[in-house]
CSV table of C-alpha atoms in Angstrom, one decimal:
chain,number,residue,atom,x,y,z
A,22,MET,CA,87.2,121.7,130.6
A,23,SER,CA,87.5,122.3,134.3
A,24,PHE,CA,85.1,121.3,137.1
A,25,HIS,CA,84.6,123.2,140.3
A,26,LEU,CA,83.1,120.9,142.9
A,27,LYS,CA,82.2,122.0,146.3
A,28,TRP,CA,82.3,119.1,148.7
A,29,LYS,CA,80.4,118.9,151.9
A,30,VAL,CA,82.6,117.8,154.8
A,31,ALA,CA,81.0,115.3,157.1
A,32,PRO,CA,80.9,116.2,160.8
A,33,GLY,CA,84.2,115.6,162.6
A,34,GLN,CA,86.3,115.7,159.4
A,35,SER,CA,88.7,118.4,158.6
A,36,ARG,CA,88.5,120.6,155.5
A,37,ARG,CA,92.3,120.5,155.2
A,38,ARG,CA,93.3,118.8,152.0
A,39,THR,CA,96.3,116.5,152.4
A,40,SER,CA,97.8,114.0,150.1
A,41,GLY,CA,96.6,111.1,152.3
A,42,SER,CA,93.1,112.4,152.4
A,43,ASN,CA,90.3,110.7,150.5
A,44,ASN,CA,88.8,114.1,149.9
A,45,ARG,CA,91.9,115.2,148.1
A,46,GLN,CA,91.8,112.1,145.9
A,47,TRP,CA,88.2,112.7,145.0
A,48,ILE,CA,88.9,116.4,144.1
A,49,VAL,CA,91.9,115.4,142.0
A,50,ASP,CA,89.9,112.7,140.1
A,51,PRO,CA,86.2,113.6,140.3
A,52,HIS,CA,85.2,111.5,137.2
A,53,SER,CA,86.6,108.2,138.7
A,54,THR,CA,85.1,109.0,142.0
A,55,LEU,CA,81.6,109.6,140.6
A,56,ARG,CA,81.9,106.5,138.4
A,57,ALA,CA,82.8,104.4,141.4
A,58,LEU,CA,79.9,105.8,143.4
A,59,ILE,CA,77.5,105.1,140.5
A,60,ASP,CA,78.8,101.5,140.1
A,61,VAL,CA,78.4,100.9,143.8
A,62,ALA,CA,74.9,102.4,143.7
A,63,GLU,CA,73.9,100.3,140.7
A,64,ASP,CA,75.2,97.2,142.4
A,65,GLU,CA,73.3,97.9,145.5
A,66,LEU,CA,70.1,98.7,143.5
A,67,ARG,CA,70.5,95.4,141.7
A,68,LYS,CA,70.7,93.6,145.0
A,69,ILE,CA,67.7,95.4,146.2
A,70,ASN,CA,65.7,94.5,143.1
A,71,GLU,CA,66.7,90.9,143.3
A,72,ILE,CA,65.6,90.7,147.0
A,73,GLY,CA,62.5,92.6,146.1
A,74,CYS,CA,61.6,90.1,143.3
A,75,GLU,CA,62.2,87.1,145.5
A,76,TRP,CA,60.0,88.6,148.3
A,77,SER,CA,57.3,89.4,145.8
A,78,GLU,CA,57.1,85.9,144.5
A,79,GLU,CA,57.0,84.5,148.0
A,80,GLU,CA,54.3,87.0,148.9
A,81,ASP,CA,52.3,86.1,145.8
A,82,ASP,CA,52.4,82.4,146.9
A,83,GLN,CA,51.3,83.3,150.4
A,84,GLU,CA,48.5,85.5,149.1
A,85,ALA,CA,47.3,82.8,146.8
A,86,GLU,CA,47.2,80.3,149.7
A,87,LYS,CA,45.4,82.8,151.9
A,88,GLU,CA,42.8,83.5,149.1
A,89,GLU,CA,42.3,79.7,148.7
A,90,GLU,CA,41.8,79.2,152.4
A,91,VAL,CA,39.4,82.1,152.6
A,92,GLU,CA,37.4,80.7,149.6
A,93,ILE,CA,37.2,77.3,151.3
A,94,ILE,CA,36.0,78.9,154.6
A,95,MET,CA,33.5,81.1,152.8
A,96,LYS,CA,32.1,78.1,150.9
A,97,GLU,CA,31.7,76.2,154.2
A,98,ARG,CA,30.0,79.1,155.9
A,99,LYS,CA,27.7,79.5,153.0
A,100,ARG,CA,26.8,75.8,153.1
A,101,LYS,CA,26.1,75.9,156.8
A,102,SER,CA,24.1,79.1,156.6
A,103,LYS,CA,22.0,77.9,153.8
A,104,PRO,CA,18.5,77.1,155.1
A,105,GLN,CA,18.1,73.4,155.3
A,106,PRO,CA,14.8,71.9,154.0
A,107,LYS,CA,12.5,71.1,156.8
A,108,HIS,CA,11.6,67.4,156.3
A,109,GLN,CA,8.3,67.6,158.0
A,110,PRO,CA,6.4,64.3,157.7
A,111,ARG,CA,3.8,64.6,155.0
A,112,ARG,CA,0.1,64.3,155.9
A,113,ARG,CA,-1.7,61.3,154.7
A,114,ALA,CA,-3.9,62.0,151.8
A,115,ALA,CA,-7.7,61.5,152.0
A,116,GLY,CA,-8.6,57.9,151.3
A,117,GLU,CA,-5.1,56.6,151.9
A,118,LYS,CA,-5.0,53.4,153.9
A,119,GLU,CA,-4.1,53.3,157.5
A,120,SER,CA,-1.4,51.0,158.9
A,121,LYS,CA,-2.7,47.5,159.2
A,122,ASN,CA,-1.3,47.6,162.8
A,123,ALA,CA,-3.3,50.6,163.8
A,124,VAL,CA,-5.9,50.3,166.5
A,125,LYS,CA,-8.1,53.0,168.1
A,126,TRP,CA,-9.0,53.7,171.7
A,127,GLU,CA,-12.6,54.5,172.5
A,128,GLY,CA,-14.0,55.7,175.8
A,129,LEU,CA,-12.4,57.2,178.8
A,130,PRO,CA,-8.7,56.9,179.7
A,131,PRO,CA,-7.9,54.0,182.1
A,132,ASP,CA,-8.1,54.8,185.8
A,133,TRP,CA,-4.4,54.3,186.5
A,134,LEU,CA,-3.5,56.9,183.8
A,135,VAL,CA,-6.0,59.5,185.2
A,136,GLN,CA,-4.5,59.0,188.7
A,137,THR,CA,-0.9,59.2,187.4
A,138,VAL,CA,-1.7,62.6,185.7
A,139,ARG,CA,-3.2,63.9,188.9
A,140,ASN,CA,-0.3,62.7,191.1
A,141,ASN,CA,2.2,64.5,188.8
A,142,GLU,CA,0.0,67.6,188.4
A,143,GLY,CA,-0.1,67.0,184.7
A,144,VAL,CA,-2.4,68.7,182.2
A,145,ASN,CA,-3.6,68.3,178.6
A,146,LEU,CA,-4.0,64.5,178.6
A,147,THR,CA,-4.4,63.4,175.0
A,148,HIS,CA,-4.6,60.0,173.3
A,149,ILE,CA,-2.1,59.8,170.5
A,150,PHE,CA,-2.3,56.4,168.9
A,151,GLY,CA,-2.7,52.7,169.4
A,152,LYS,CA,-0.9,49.9,167.4
A,153,ILE,CA,-0.3,46.2,167.4
A,154,LEU,CA,3.3,45.5,168.3
A,155,THR,CA,5.4,44.0,165.6
A,156,GLY,CA,8.4,41.6,166.1
A,157,SER,CA,10.9,44.5,165.5
A,158,ASP,CA,9.1,46.6,168.1
A,159,VAL,CA,9.9,44.1,170.8
A,160,ALA,CA,13.3,42.8,169.5
A,161,ALA,CA,16.0,43.2,172.2
A,162,GLN,CA,18.6,44.5,169.7
A,163,GLN,CA,16.3,47.2,168.4
A,164,ASN,CA,15.5,49.3,171.5
A,165,ARG,CA,12.8,51.2,169.7
A,166,LEU,CA,9.1,51.6,169.1
A,167,LEU,CA,8.1,52.6,165.6
A,168,LEU,CA,5.2,55.1,165.7
A,169,PRO,CA,2.3,55.1,163.3
A,170,ARG,CA,2.8,57.8,160.8
A,171,LYS,CA,-0.8,59.0,160.3
A,172,GLU,CA,-1.6,59.4,164.0
A,173,ILE,CA,1.7,61.2,164.6
A,174,ASN,CA,1.2,63.6,161.7
A,175,ASN,CA,-2.4,64.4,162.5
A,176,ILE,CA,-2.4,64.3,166.3
A,177,LEU,CA,1.0,64.5,167.9
A,178,LEU,CA,2.4,67.2,165.7
A,179,LEU,CA,-0.6,69.4,166.6
A,180,TYR,CA,0.1,68.7,170.3
A,181,LEU,CA,3.8,69.6,170.1
A,182,THR,CA,5.2,73.2,170.4
A,183,ASP,CA,6.9,74.9,167.5
A,184,ILE,CA,10.3,74.5,169.2
A,185,GLU,CA,9.7,70.7,169.6
A,186,LYS,CA,8.6,70.3,166.0
A,187,GLY,CA,11.6,72.3,164.8
A,188,GLU,CA,14.0,70.0,166.7
A,189,LEU,CA,12.3,66.9,165.4
A,190,ALA,CA,12.5,68.2,161.9
A,191,LYS,CA,16.3,68.6,162.3
A,192,GLU,CA,16.4,65.0,163.4
A,193,ILE,CA,17.3,66.0,167.0
A,194,ALA,CA,16.3,63.5,169.6
A,195,MET,CA,13.8,64.9,172.1
A,196,ASP,CA,13.9,63.6,175.6
A,197,VAL,CA,10.6,62.4,177.1
A,198,LYS,CA,9.4,60.7,180.3
A,199,VAL,CA,7.5,57.5,179.7
A,200,ILE,CA,5.4,55.8,182.4
A,201,ASP,CA,3.7,52.5,182.4
A,202,ARG,CA,0.6,51.2,184.2
A,203,HIS,CA,2.7,50.1,187.2
A,204,GLY,CA,3.9,53.6,187.8
A,205,THR,CA,7.5,52.9,186.6
A,206,LYS,CA,9.2,55.8,184.9
A,207,TYR,CA,11.5,55.4,182.0
A,208,ASN,CA,13.9,57.9,180.3
A,209,MET,CA,13.4,57.7,176.5
A,210,SER,CA,13.7,59.9,173.4
A,211,MET,CA,11.5,60.5,170.4
A,212,LYS,CA,13.2,61.1,167.1
A,213,PHE,CA,12.2,61.7,163.5
A,214,TYR,CA,14.2,59.9,160.8
A,215,ASN,CA,14.0,61.6,157.4
A,216,VAL,CA,15.3,58.5,155.6
A,217,ILE,CA,12.2,56.5,156.5
A,218,ASN,CA,10.0,59.5,157.1
A,219,ALA,CA,8.9,58.1,160.5
A,220,PHE,CA,9.1,58.7,164.2
A,221,ARG,CA,10.5,56.4,166.8
A,222,ILE,CA,10.7,56.2,170.5
A,223,ILE,CA,14.3,55.0,171.2
A,224,SER,CA,16.1,54.1,174.4
A,225,PRO,CA,17.7,51.1,176.1
A,226,ASP,CA,14.8,51.7,178.6
A,227,TRP,CA,12.3,50.6,175.9
A,228,LYS,CA,13.7,47.1,176.3
A,229,LYS,CA,13.1,47.3,180.0
A,230,PHE,CA,9.6,48.5,179.3
A,231,VAL,CA,8.9,45.5,177.1
A,232,ARG,CA,10.4,43.1,179.6
A,233,ASN,CA,8.5,44.6,182.6
A,234,ASN,CA,5.2,44.5,180.8
A,235,GLU,CA,5.8,41.1,179.2
A,236,LEU,CA,5.0,42.4,175.8
A,237,GLN,CA,5.1,40.2,172.7
A,238,GLY,CA,4.9,41.1,169.0
A,239,GLY,CA,1.7,40.3,167.3
A,240,ARG,CA,0.0,39.4,170.5
A,241,ASP,CA,-0.1,42.7,172.3
A,242,ALA,CA,-1.3,46.2,171.4
A,243,VAL,CA,0.0,49.4,173.0
A,244,PHE,CA,-1.7,52.8,173.4
A,245,LEU,CA,0.2,56.0,173.8
A,246,TRP,CA,-1.0,59.1,175.7
A,247,ALA,CA,0.6,62.4,176.0
A,248,PHE,CA,0.4,65.0,178.8
A,249,ARG,CA,2.4,67.9,180.2
A,250,VAL,CA,4.1,68.2,183.5
A,251,GLN,CA,5.3,71.8,184.0
A,252,SER,CA,5.4,72.1,180.2
A,253,GLU,CA,7.6,69.0,179.9
A,254,LEU,CA,6.3,66.3,177.5
A,255,TRP,CA,5.4,63.0,179.2
A,256,PHE,CA,4.1,59.8,177.5
A,257,ALA,CA,2.1,57.1,179.2
A,258,ILE,CA,1.8,53.7,177.5
A,259,ASP,CA,-0.9,51.2,178.3
A,260,HIS,CA,-1.2,47.8,176.7
A,261,GLY,CA,-3.7,45.1,176.0
A,262,VAL,CA,-4.2,42.0,173.9
A,263,ASN,CA,-4.3,42.3,170.1
A,264,PRO,CA,-8.1,42.9,169.4
A,265,HIS,CA,-8.0,40.7,166.4
A,266,LEU,CA,-6.7,37.8,168.4
A,267,GLU,CA,-9.0,38.5,171.4
A,268,ALA,CA,-12.1,38.7,169.2
A,269,GLY,CA,-11.0,35.6,167.3
A,270,ALA,CA,-11.9,37.4,164.1
A,271,ASN,CA,-10.3,38.8,161.0
A,272,GLU,CA,-8.8,42.2,160.7
A,273,GLY,CA,-11.4,44.9,160.5
A,274,ASP,CA,-13.7,43.7,163.3
A,275,VAL,CA,-15.0,46.4,165.5
A,276,ALA,CA,-14.8,45.4,169.1
A,277,ALA,CA,-12.6,43.5,171.5
A,278,THR,CA,-12.0,43.2,175.3
A,279,VAL,CA,-8.5,44.1,176.5
A,280,GLU,CA,-6.7,44.6,179.8
A,281,THR,CA,-6.7,48.3,180.6
A,282,GLY,CA,-7.3,48.4,184.3
A,283,SER,CA,-5.3,50.4,186.8
A,284,ASN,CA,-3.8,47.1,188.2
A,285,GLU,CA,-2.5,44.3,186.0
A,286,GLY,CA,-5.2,41.8,185.5
A,287,ASP,CA,-8.1,44.3,185.8
A,288,ALA,CA,-10.2,44.4,182.7
A,289,ALA,CA,-12.2,47.0,180.9
A,290,THR,CA,-14.1,46.9,177.6
A,291,THR,CA,-12.9,49.1,174.8
A,292,GLY,CA,-13.7,49.3,171.2
A,293,TYR,CA,-11.5,49.2,168.1
A,294,ARG,CA,-12.0,50.1,164.5
């Protein structure tokens, strides 16, 4: 059996067949030449396959790591985007007892407060609450005033804007200006604590307020008023003697005389229930 092969000569090579020419060797022994080419091709293919397999395994590991990272990221985003429950303070049910430290203001606002609001071009003056100070309210290491829950829920929350209520529900401290009967201004914050379901006025300035007004736990009562100055929330805090001590009576008595004048030492008569 004879084979007639037509070889294509590469550019720059001669078609002349000489004994030293590789072309002549290929034509003389075509089977060996093809076998050698096939062996070389198979060897190269084997190497390519090996390289391809190693690359595939590495790529699989990388893809698995990427998928795991993506899954973690997606879970974290889902957790953050999930609407958090709004821990709005509950309203006190009908018939539920008020705080034993709660006191009520009756009558007109004190003169010093009215003048303060006018001087600062304030509006919407509203009485929020009164309470007898506790030992923790005036403790130097506390730097806070705990606010009565019922009055805050039923009065102050109605006074606040939706944005302010939203920030408090997220336990974000809201900056407020606080002014005392001497006209001294303090920078404080109001914050809602979900753990205890209560509001607090917090600030190192609260300690200054206590010191400047010589307040004592159990002896004094404070009264908080709110008003707006160019839409900003301001608090004014007046103080007087614990009505139960002043009246020399038991808790639940109706009236007492406390210091509420525009100047320290001035007196006005107010009622408590």
